[in-house]
Amino acid sequence: MKHFINLKDIPSKDLRKILIDAKKRKKLRKNLNTLEIDKGSPLKGKMLVQMFEKASSRTRISFYLAIKQLGGGTLTLRSNELHLGQGGESISDTAKILSTYGDGFMLRTDSDKKVENFKKYLTIPLINGLSPSSHPTQVLSDVFTVEEIKKKPISKLKICWIGDSNNVLDSLIAASVKFSFKLNIGCPKRFEPKKKVKDWVKNNNKKIYIYNDPKRAAKGADVIFSDKVISLNDKVDKKKKIKNFKRFKINKKLMSCAKNTCIFLHCLPRGNEVEDEVFLGNNSHVWQQALNRVHVQKSILLYCFGKLR
Ligand code: CP
Ligand code: NVA
């Protein structure tokens, strides 16, 4: 049994194994319908419990499809409907109950501490479906999408992030170390990645390149990533933060600083950090990016259940 909580804690060779499996499985599903089960039904009879303390469209649906296509099923919970969320039951007791009924647990929460506590008490695999410091299933899937479109290892590409230093960027930074790719970050000075994150990169003998000028960050990029300036439950002065990011809006002019083959990716949901001309333009692959989450999460589930070939 393995957890999938932070990319930084998972060996590179395991992450690569997951991507190789996802590529094979995606190819084999070409002629199958949405709910048809993969040959061999590798997770037959298994139940993934998913719990969302914050909104989700893609993570919820893609995990539902992922476990279904492997022969298992899912139960989706909202914590405020449980004794846990009502404040009457401890994490340790809830974790024991989840481990009794279910085979795997996916959690989206506003608290990294809660993720750690669940990990402590669960006896089934735990998957982080987004926490304040990490969105690992999203970013591993994004690495898959980049390699699928560019048809080369991500280590040979120049990746750029324009936007807030949030959970998605933290996971992208972890991925840049695990997969050895060059990562430029374009953000206002006061929204740079936290010292803890920068120190982790340094301690791993890697470098990330931070620019407070979006054009310099985008220069020569093969891929530009972005995410909402205001994350779910971001407790900031929203108007002020959006104003701080005004110069960082992704439009055609900014894209023209990158290579002319540069693609645009965004995990969704989007805010006003990107213009329609880019988001809906020819170089945008955001829908393929969203779909790939199903394929990669299937291989993540197999990894967690000890069934990765
Ligand atoms: N990208 C992503 O995680 O989307 P949801 O918030 O809709 O799950
Ligand atoms: N950074 C965003 C990602 C949403 C998928 C958030 O945490 O809300």
PDB file of N, CA, C and O in Angstrom, residues 54 58 108 130-135 138-139 142 160-172 185-188 224-232 234 241-242 245 248-250 264-275 279 286 289 293:
ATOM      1  N   LYS A  54     -13.952  21.105  -0.063  1.00  0.00           N
ATOM      2  CA  LYS A  54     -14.000  22.278  -0.936  1.00  0.00           C
ATOM      3  C   LYS A  54     -14.612  21.825  -2.267  1.00  0.00           C
ATOM      4  O   LYS A  54     -14.630  20.631  -2.569  1.00  0.00           O
ATOM      5  N   ARG A  58     -13.664  18.658 -11.697  1.00  0.00           N
ATOM      6  CA  ARG A  58     -12.780  17.738 -12.418  1.00  0.00           C
ATOM      7  C   ARG A  58     -12.255  16.597 -11.549  1.00  0.00           C
ATOM      8  O   ARG A  58     -12.280  15.434 -11.957  1.00  0.00           O
ATOM      9  N   ARG A 108      -9.876  16.077  -0.344  1.00  0.00           N
ATOM     10  CA  ARG A 108      -9.606  17.484  -0.712  1.00  0.00           C
ATOM     11  C   ARG A 108      -9.933  18.326   0.513  1.00  0.00           C
ATOM     12  O   ARG A 108     -11.065  18.306   1.003  1.00  0.00           O
ATOM     13  N   LEU A 130      -6.032  17.706  -3.420  1.00  0.00           N
ATOM     14  CA  LEU A 130      -5.767  19.145  -3.313  1.00  0.00           C
ATOM     15  C   LEU A 130      -5.778  19.551  -1.840  1.00  0.00           C
ATOM     16  O   LEU A 130      -6.729  19.294  -1.115  1.00  0.00           O
ATOM     17  N   SER A 131      -4.662  20.151  -1.461  1.00  0.00           N
ATOM     18  CA  SER A 131      -4.520  20.714  -0.111  1.00  0.00           C
ATOM     19  C   SER A 131      -3.866  22.077  -0.289  1.00  0.00           C
ATOM     20  O   SER A 131      -3.493  22.433  -1.404  1.00  0.00           O
ATOM     21  N   PRO A 132      -3.690  22.848   0.781  1.00  0.00           N
ATOM     22  CA  PRO A 132      -3.084  24.175   0.598  1.00  0.00           C
ATOM     23  C   PRO A 132      -1.690  24.124  -0.036  1.00  0.00           C
ATOM     24  O   PRO A 132      -1.297  25.050  -0.733  1.00  0.00           O
ATOM     25  N   SER A 133      -0.957  23.029   0.194  1.00  0.00           N
ATOM     26  CA  SER A 133       0.429  23.023  -0.297  1.00  0.00           C
ATOM     27  C   SER A 133       0.651  22.128  -1.504  1.00  0.00           C
ATOM     28  O   SER A 133       1.782  22.017  -1.977  1.00  0.00           O
ATOM     29  N   SER A 134      -0.395  21.489  -2.010  1.00  0.00           N
ATOM     30  CA  SER A 134      -0.119  20.468  -3.019  1.00  0.00           C
ATOM     31  C   SER A 134      -1.361  20.093  -3.840  1.00  0.00           C
ATOM     32  O   SER A 134      -2.470  20.031  -3.301  1.00  0.00           O
ATOM     33  N   HIS A 135      -1.135  19.869  -5.136  1.00  0.00           N
ATOM     34  CA  HIS A 135      -2.195  19.293  -5.971  1.00  0.00           C
ATOM     35  C   HIS A 135      -1.515  18.250  -6.872  1.00  0.00           C
ATOM     36  O   HIS A 135      -1.386  18.419  -8.075  1.00  0.00           O
ATOM     37  N   GLN A 138      -3.089  16.488 -10.122  1.00  0.00           N
ATOM     38  CA  GLN A 138      -3.204  17.438 -11.227  1.00  0.00           C
ATOM     39  C   GLN A 138      -1.868  17.560 -11.962  1.00  0.00           C
ATOM     40  O   GLN A 138      -1.782  17.432 -13.179  1.00  0.00           O
ATOM     41  N   VAL A 139      -0.829  17.785 -11.183  1.00  0.00           N
ATOM     42  CA  VAL A 139       0.457  18.114 -11.819  1.00  0.00           C
ATOM     43  C   VAL A 139       1.088  16.882 -12.482  1.00  0.00           C
ATOM     44  O   VAL A 139       1.660  16.992 -13.567  1.00  0.00           O
ATOM     45  N   ASP A 142      -0.493  16.666 -15.628  1.00  0.00           N
ATOM     46  CA  ASP A 142      -0.042  17.731 -16.531  1.00  0.00           C
ATOM     47  C   ASP A 142       1.297  17.390 -17.191  1.00  0.00           C
ATOM     48  O   ASP A 142       1.529  17.718 -18.358  1.00  0.00           O
ATOM     49  N   CYS A 160       7.069  27.172 -18.252  1.00  0.00           N
ATOM     50  CA  CYS A 160       6.888  28.481 -17.602  1.00  0.00           C
ATOM     51  C   CYS A 160       5.542  28.514 -16.874  1.00  0.00           C
ATOM     52  O   CYS A 160       4.543  27.986 -17.370  1.00  0.00           O
ATOM     53  N   TRP A 161       5.578  29.096 -15.710  1.00  0.00           N
ATOM     54  CA  TRP A 161       4.341  29.304 -14.930  1.00  0.00           C
ATOM     55  C   TRP A 161       4.150  30.802 -14.796  1.00  0.00           C
ATOM     56  O   TRP A 161       5.078  31.517 -14.380  1.00  0.00           O
ATOM     57  N   ILE A 162       2.977  31.291 -15.157  1.00  0.00           N
ATOM     58  CA  ILE A 162       2.662  32.705 -14.941  1.00  0.00           C
ATOM     59  C   ILE A 162       1.482  32.739 -13.972  1.00  0.00           C
ATOM     60  O   ILE A 162       0.398  32.244 -14.305  1.00  0.00           O
ATOM     61  N   GLY A 163       1.692  33.283 -12.793  1.00  0.00           N
ATOM     62  CA  GLY A 163       0.557  33.375 -11.873  1.00  0.00           C
ATOM     63  C   GLY A 163       0.949  33.274 -10.421  1.00  0.00           C
ATOM     64  O   GLY A 163       2.110  33.447 -10.040  1.00  0.00           O
ATOM     65  N   ASP A 164      -0.049  32.956  -9.630  1.00  0.00           N
ATOM     66  CA  ASP A 164       0.080  32.937  -8.178  1.00  0.00           C
ATOM     67  C   ASP A 164       0.971  31.770  -7.718  1.00  0.00           C
ATOM     68  O   ASP A 164       1.037  30.729  -8.379  1.00  0.00           O
ATOM     69  N   SER A 165       1.603  31.953  -6.568  1.00  0.00           N
ATOM     70  CA  SER A 165       2.378  30.845  -5.984  1.00  0.00           C
ATOM     71  C   SER A 165       1.449  30.063  -5.069  1.00  0.00           C
ATOM     72  O   SER A 165       1.324  30.375  -3.886  1.00  0.00           O
ATOM     73  N   ASN A 166       0.833  29.065  -5.631  1.00  0.00           N
ATOM     74  CA  ASN A 166      -0.179  28.322  -4.875  1.00  0.00           C
ATOM     75  C   ASN A 166       0.140  26.827  -4.867  1.00  0.00           C
ATOM     76  O   ASN A 166       1.241  26.410  -5.232  1.00  0.00           O
ATOM     77  N   ASN A 167      -0.853  26.040  -4.460  1.00  0.00           N
ATOM     78  CA  ASN A 167      -0.685  24.588  -4.377  1.00  0.00           C
ATOM     79  C   ASN A 167      -0.274  23.942  -5.701  1.00  0.00           C
ATOM     80  O   ASN A 167       0.553  23.026  -5.734  1.00  0.00           O
ATOM     81  N   VAL A 168      -0.854  24.424  -6.805  1.00  0.00           N
ATOM     82  CA  VAL A 168      -0.535  23.821  -8.111  1.00  0.00           C
ATOM     83  C   VAL A 168       0.923  24.137  -8.465  1.00  0.00           C
ATOM     84  O   VAL A 168       1.679  23.248  -8.896  1.00  0.00           O
ATOM     85  N   LEU A 169       1.335  25.379  -8.233  1.00  0.00           N
ATOM     86  CA  LEU A 169       2.732  25.726  -8.512  1.00  0.00           C
ATOM     87  C   LEU A 169       3.668  24.939  -7.597  1.00  0.00           C
ATOM     88  O   LEU A 169       4.707  24.445  -8.056  1.00  0.00           O
ATOM     89  N   ASP A 170       3.323  24.800  -6.334  1.00  0.00           N
ATOM     90  CA  ASP A 170       4.202  24.036  -5.429  1.00  0.00           C
ATOM     91  C   ASP A 170       4.417  22.610  -5.952  1.00  0.00           C
ATOM     92  O   ASP A 170       5.527  22.078  -5.892  1.00  0.00           O
ATOM     93  N   SER A 171       3.352  22.012  -6.473  1.00  0.00           N
ATOM     94  CA  SER A 171       3.511  20.660  -7.029  1.00  0.00           C
ATOM     95  C   SER A 171       4.304  20.693  -8.339  1.00  0.00           C
ATOM     96  O   SER A 171       5.067  19.769  -8.627  1.00  0.00           O
ATOM     97  N   LEU A 172       4.122  21.754  -9.126  1.00  0.00           N
ATOM     98  CA  LEU A 172       4.888  21.876 -10.373  1.00  0.00           C
ATOM     99  C   LEU A 172       6.384  22.043 -10.062  1.00  0.00           C
ATOM    100  O   LEU A 172       7.238  21.488 -10.757  1.00  0.00           O
ATOM    101  N   ILE A 185       9.300  30.994 -13.453  1.00  0.00           N
ATOM    102  CA  ILE A 185       8.065  31.433 -12.789  1.00  0.00           C
ATOM    103  C   ILE A 185       7.947  32.944 -12.945  1.00  0.00           C
ATOM    104  O   ILE A 185       8.908  33.674 -12.659  1.00  0.00           O
ATOM    105  N   GLY A 186       6.799  33.389 -13.416  1.00  0.00           N
ATOM    106  CA  GLY A 186       6.554  34.826 -13.546  1.00  0.00           C
ATOM    107  C   GLY A 186       5.454  35.228 -12.581  1.00  0.00           C
ATOM    108  O   GLY A 186       4.309  34.768 -12.714  1.00  0.00           O
ATOM    109  N   CYS A 187       5.793  36.057 -11.589  1.00  0.00           N
ATOM    110  CA  CYS A 187       4.793  36.486 -10.599  1.00  0.00           C
ATOM    111  C   CYS A 187       5.261  37.787  -9.941  1.00  0.00           C
ATOM    112  O   CYS A 187       6.454  38.094  -9.960  1.00  0.00           O
ATOM    113  N   PRO A 188       4.339  38.544  -9.361  1.00  0.00           N
ATOM    114  CA  PRO A 188       4.769  39.747  -8.640  1.00  0.00           C
ATOM    115  C   PRO A 188       5.657  39.371  -7.456  1.00  0.00           C
ATOM    116  O   PRO A 188       5.502  38.285  -6.883  1.00  0.00           O
ATOM    117  N   ILE A 224       3.307  27.214 -21.382  1.00  0.00           N
ATOM    118  CA  ILE A 224       2.954  28.191 -20.331  1.00  0.00           C
ATOM    119  C   ILE A 224       1.769  27.647 -19.551  1.00  0.00           C
ATOM    120  O   ILE A 224       0.732  27.297 -20.118  1.00  0.00           O
ATOM    121  N   PHE A 225       1.986  27.552 -18.245  1.00  0.00           N
ATOM    122  CA  PHE A 225       0.943  27.090 -17.323  1.00  0.00           C
ATOM    123  C   PHE A 225       0.379  28.281 -16.568  1.00  0.00           C
ATOM    124  O   PHE A 225       1.111  29.228 -16.257  1.00  0.00           O
ATOM    125  N   SER A 226      -0.879  28.196 -16.200  1.00  0.00           N
ATOM    126  CA  SER A 226      -1.404  29.181 -15.263  1.00  0.00           C
ATOM    127  C   SER A 226      -2.507  28.573 -14.404  1.00  0.00           C
ATOM    128  O   SER A 226      -2.908  27.426 -14.590  1.00  0.00           O
ATOM    129  N   ASP A 227      -2.966  29.345 -13.448  1.00  0.00           N
ATOM    130  CA  ASP A 227      -4.053  28.934 -12.550  1.00  0.00           C
ATOM    131  C   ASP A 227      -4.703  30.222 -12.057  1.00  0.00           C
ATOM    132  O   ASP A 227      -4.175  31.327 -12.263  1.00  0.00           O
ATOM    133  N   LYS A 228      -5.813  30.064 -11.381  1.00  0.00           N
ATOM    134  CA  LYS A 228      -6.521  31.246 -10.858  1.00  0.00           C
ATOM    135  C   LYS A 228      -5.639  32.075  -9.927  1.00  0.00           C
ATOM    136  O   LYS A 228      -4.868  31.509  -9.142  1.00  0.00           O
ATOM    137  N   VAL A 229      -5.784  33.377 -10.016  1.00  0.00           N
ATOM    138  CA  VAL A 229      -5.055  34.255  -9.091  1.00  0.00           C
ATOM    139  C   VAL A 229      -5.632  34.076  -7.680  1.00  0.00           C
ATOM    140  O   VAL A 229      -4.913  34.061  -6.690  1.00  0.00           O
ATOM    141  N   ILE A 230      -6.944  33.936  -7.625  1.00  0.00           N
ATOM    142  CA  ILE A 230      -7.602  33.718  -6.324  1.00  0.00           C
ATOM    143  C   ILE A 230      -8.002  32.248  -6.235  1.00  0.00           C
ATOM    144  O   ILE A 230      -8.877  31.786  -6.959  1.00  0.00           O
ATOM    145  N   SER A 231      -7.355  31.527  -5.328  1.00  0.00           N
ATOM    146  CA  SER A 231      -7.685  30.115  -5.155  1.00  0.00           C
ATOM    147  C   SER A 231      -8.941  29.967  -4.302  1.00  0.00           C
ATOM    148  O   SER A 231      -9.359  30.911  -3.627  1.00  0.00           O
ATOM    149  N   LEU A 232      -9.497  28.768  -4.301  1.00  0.00           N
ATOM    150  CA  LEU A 232     -10.658  28.453  -3.464  1.00  0.00           C
ATOM    151  C   LEU A 232     -10.330  28.830  -2.022  1.00  0.00           C
ATOM    152  O   LEU A 232      -9.263  28.472  -1.520  1.00  0.00           O
ATOM    153  N   ASP A 234      -9.243  31.398  -0.739  1.00  0.00           N
ATOM    154  CA  ASP A 234      -8.092  32.288  -0.554  1.00  0.00           C
ATOM    155  C   ASP A 234      -8.543  33.459   0.320  1.00  0.00           C
ATOM    156  O   ASP A 234      -9.457  34.196  -0.057  1.00  0.00           O
ATOM    157  N   LYS A 241      -5.456  41.837  -4.813  1.00  0.00           N
ATOM    158  CA  LYS A 241      -4.588  40.793  -5.384  1.00  0.00           C
ATOM    159  C   LYS A 241      -4.717  40.773  -6.910  1.00  0.00           C
ATOM    160  O   LYS A 241      -3.718  40.691  -7.624  1.00  0.00           O
ATOM    161  N   ILE A 242      -5.945  40.871  -7.390  1.00  0.00           N
ATOM    162  CA  ILE A 242      -6.155  40.870  -8.846  1.00  0.00           C
ATOM    163  C   ILE A 242      -5.419  42.054  -9.474  1.00  0.00           C
ATOM    164  O   ILE A 242      -4.785  41.924 -10.529  1.00  0.00           O
ATOM    165  N   PHE A 245      -1.807  41.477  -9.982  1.00  0.00           N
ATOM    166  CA  PHE A 245      -1.489  40.549 -11.070  1.00  0.00           C
ATOM    167  C   PHE A 245      -1.830  41.105 -12.455  1.00  0.00           C
ATOM    168  O   PHE A 245      -1.707  40.392 -13.446  1.00  0.00           O
ATOM    169  N   PHE A 248       0.319  40.501 -15.303  1.00  0.00           N
ATOM    170  CA  PHE A 248       0.622  39.092 -15.533  1.00  0.00           C
ATOM    171  C   PHE A 248      -0.481  38.358 -16.299  1.00  0.00           C
ATOM    172  O   PHE A 248      -0.490  37.150 -16.390  1.00  0.00           O
ATOM    173  N   LYS A 249      -1.416  39.130 -16.822  1.00  0.00           N
ATOM    174  CA  LYS A 249      -2.520  38.525 -17.574  1.00  0.00           C
ATOM    175  C   LYS A 249      -1.960  37.874 -18.841  1.00  0.00           C
ATOM    176  O   LYS A 249      -1.116  38.454 -19.532  1.00  0.00           O
ATOM    177  N   ILE A 250      -2.430  36.679 -19.126  1.00  0.00           N
ATOM    178  CA  ILE A 250      -1.895  35.961 -20.284  1.00  0.00           C
ATOM    179  C   ILE A 250      -2.728  36.281 -21.517  1.00  0.00           C
ATOM    180  O   ILE A 250      -3.909  35.921 -21.608  1.00  0.00           O
ATOM    181  N   PHE A 264      -0.505  26.284 -24.247  1.00  0.00           N
ATOM    182  CA  PHE A 264      -1.027  26.863 -23.013  1.00  0.00           C
ATOM    183  C   PHE A 264      -1.810  25.795 -22.246  1.00  0.00           C
ATOM    184  O   PHE A 264      -2.644  25.090 -22.829  1.00  0.00           O
ATOM    185  N   LEU A 265      -1.527  25.683 -20.960  1.00  0.00           N
ATOM    186  CA  LEU A 265      -2.259  24.736 -20.103  1.00  0.00           C
ATOM    187  C   LEU A 265      -2.764  25.444 -18.848  1.00  0.00           C
ATOM    188  O   LEU A 265      -2.115  26.367 -18.340  1.00  0.00           O
ATOM    189  N   HIS A 266      -3.901  24.992 -18.360  1.00  0.00           N
ATOM    190  CA  HIS A 266      -4.531  25.597 -17.177  1.00  0.00           C
ATOM    191  C   HIS A 266      -5.364  24.508 -16.513  1.00  0.00           C
ATOM    192  O   HIS A 266      -6.163  23.844 -17.175  1.00  0.00           O
ATOM    193  N   CYS A 267      -5.197  24.333 -15.192  1.00  0.00           N
ATOM    194  CA  CYS A 267      -5.876  23.214 -14.521  1.00  0.00           C
ATOM    195  C   CYS A 267      -7.384  23.412 -14.411  1.00  0.00           C
ATOM    196  O   CYS A 267      -8.115  22.452 -14.213  1.00  0.00           O
ATOM    197  N   LEU A 268      -7.845  24.648 -14.533  1.00  0.00           N
ATOM    198  CA  LEU A 268      -9.257  24.999 -14.352  1.00  0.00           C
ATOM    199  C   LEU A 268      -9.700  24.792 -12.889  1.00  0.00           C
ATOM    200  O   LEU A 268      -9.181  23.878 -12.256  1.00  0.00           O
ATOM    201  N   PRO A 269     -10.625  25.507 -12.349  1.00  0.00           N
ATOM    202  CA  PRO A 269     -11.410  26.535 -13.038  1.00  0.00           C
ATOM    203  C   PRO A 269     -10.574  27.793 -13.291  1.00  0.00           C
ATOM    204  O   PRO A 269      -9.594  28.026 -12.601  1.00  0.00           O
ATOM    205  N   ARG A 270     -10.985  28.554 -14.297  1.00  0.00           N
ATOM    206  CA  ARG A 270     -10.228  29.765 -14.619  1.00  0.00           C
ATOM    207  C   ARG A 270     -10.886  31.009 -14.041  1.00  0.00           C
ATOM    208  O   ARG A 270     -12.093  31.020 -13.779  1.00  0.00           O
ATOM    209  N   GLY A 271     -10.058  32.030 -13.858  1.00  0.00           N
ATOM    210  CA  GLY A 271     -10.560  33.340 -13.458  1.00  0.00           C
ATOM    211  C   GLY A 271     -10.263  34.293 -14.597  1.00  0.00           C
ATOM    212  O   GLY A 271     -10.347  33.899 -15.755  1.00  0.00           O
ATOM    213  N   ASN A 272      -9.833  35.511 -14.251  1.00  0.00           N
ATOM    214  CA  ASN A 272      -9.554  36.435 -15.357  1.00  0.00           C
ATOM    215  C   ASN A 272      -8.050  36.597 -15.614  1.00  0.00           C
ATOM    216  O   ASN A 272      -7.619  37.586 -16.169  1.00  0.00           O
ATOM    217  N   GLU A 273      -7.260  35.553 -15.199  1.00  0.00           N
ATOM    218  CA  GLU A 273      -5.808  35.622 -15.412  1.00  0.00           C
ATOM    219  C   GLU A 273      -5.410  35.364 -16.856  1.00  0.00           C
ATOM    220  O   GLU A 273      -4.270  35.583 -17.233  1.00  0.00           O
ATOM    221  N   VAL A 274      -6.358  34.869 -17.662  1.00  0.00           N
ATOM    222  CA  VAL A 274      -6.041  34.561 -19.060  1.00  0.00           C
ATOM    223  C   VAL A 274      -7.175  35.073 -19.959  1.00  0.00           C
ATOM    224  O   VAL A 274      -8.352  34.965 -19.617  1.00  0.00           O
ATOM    225  N   GLU A 275      -6.766  35.629 -21.089  1.00  0.00           N
ATOM    226  CA  GLU A 275      -7.764  36.129 -22.058  1.00  0.00           C
ATOM    227  C   GLU A 275      -8.332  34.948 -22.846  1.00  0.00           C
ATOM    228  O   GLU A 275      -7.610  33.974 -23.115  1.00  0.00           O
ATOM    229  N   PHE A 279      -6.952  31.218 -23.982  1.00  0.00           N
ATOM    230  CA  PHE A 279      -7.593  30.045 -23.374  1.00  0.00           C
ATOM    231  C   PHE A 279      -8.364  29.210 -24.411  1.00  0.00           C
ATOM    232  O   PHE A 279      -8.373  27.986 -24.364  1.00  0.00           O
ATOM    233  N   VAL A 286      -6.350  22.802 -22.918  1.00  0.00           N
ATOM    234  CA  VAL A 286      -6.901  22.648 -21.571  1.00  0.00           C
ATOM    235  C   VAL A 286      -7.929  21.513 -21.448  1.00  0.00           C
ATOM    236  O   VAL A 286      -8.050  20.908 -20.382  1.00  0.00           O
ATOM    237  N   GLN A 289      -6.037  18.297 -21.381  1.00  0.00           N
ATOM    238  CA  GLN A 289      -5.396  18.300 -20.059  1.00  0.00           C
ATOM    239  C   GLN A 289      -6.368  17.774 -18.995  1.00  0.00           C
ATOM    240  O   GLN A 289      -6.012  16.932 -18.160  1.00  0.00           O
ATOM    241  N   ARG A 293      -6.576  13.573 -16.812  1.00  0.00           N
ATOM    242  CA  ARG A 293      -6.582  13.268 -15.376  1.00  0.00           C
ATOM    243  C   ARG A 293      -7.174  11.891 -15.123  1.00  0.00           C
ATOM    244  O   ARG A 293      -6.747  11.183 -14.216  1.00  0.00           O
TER     245      ARG A 293
END
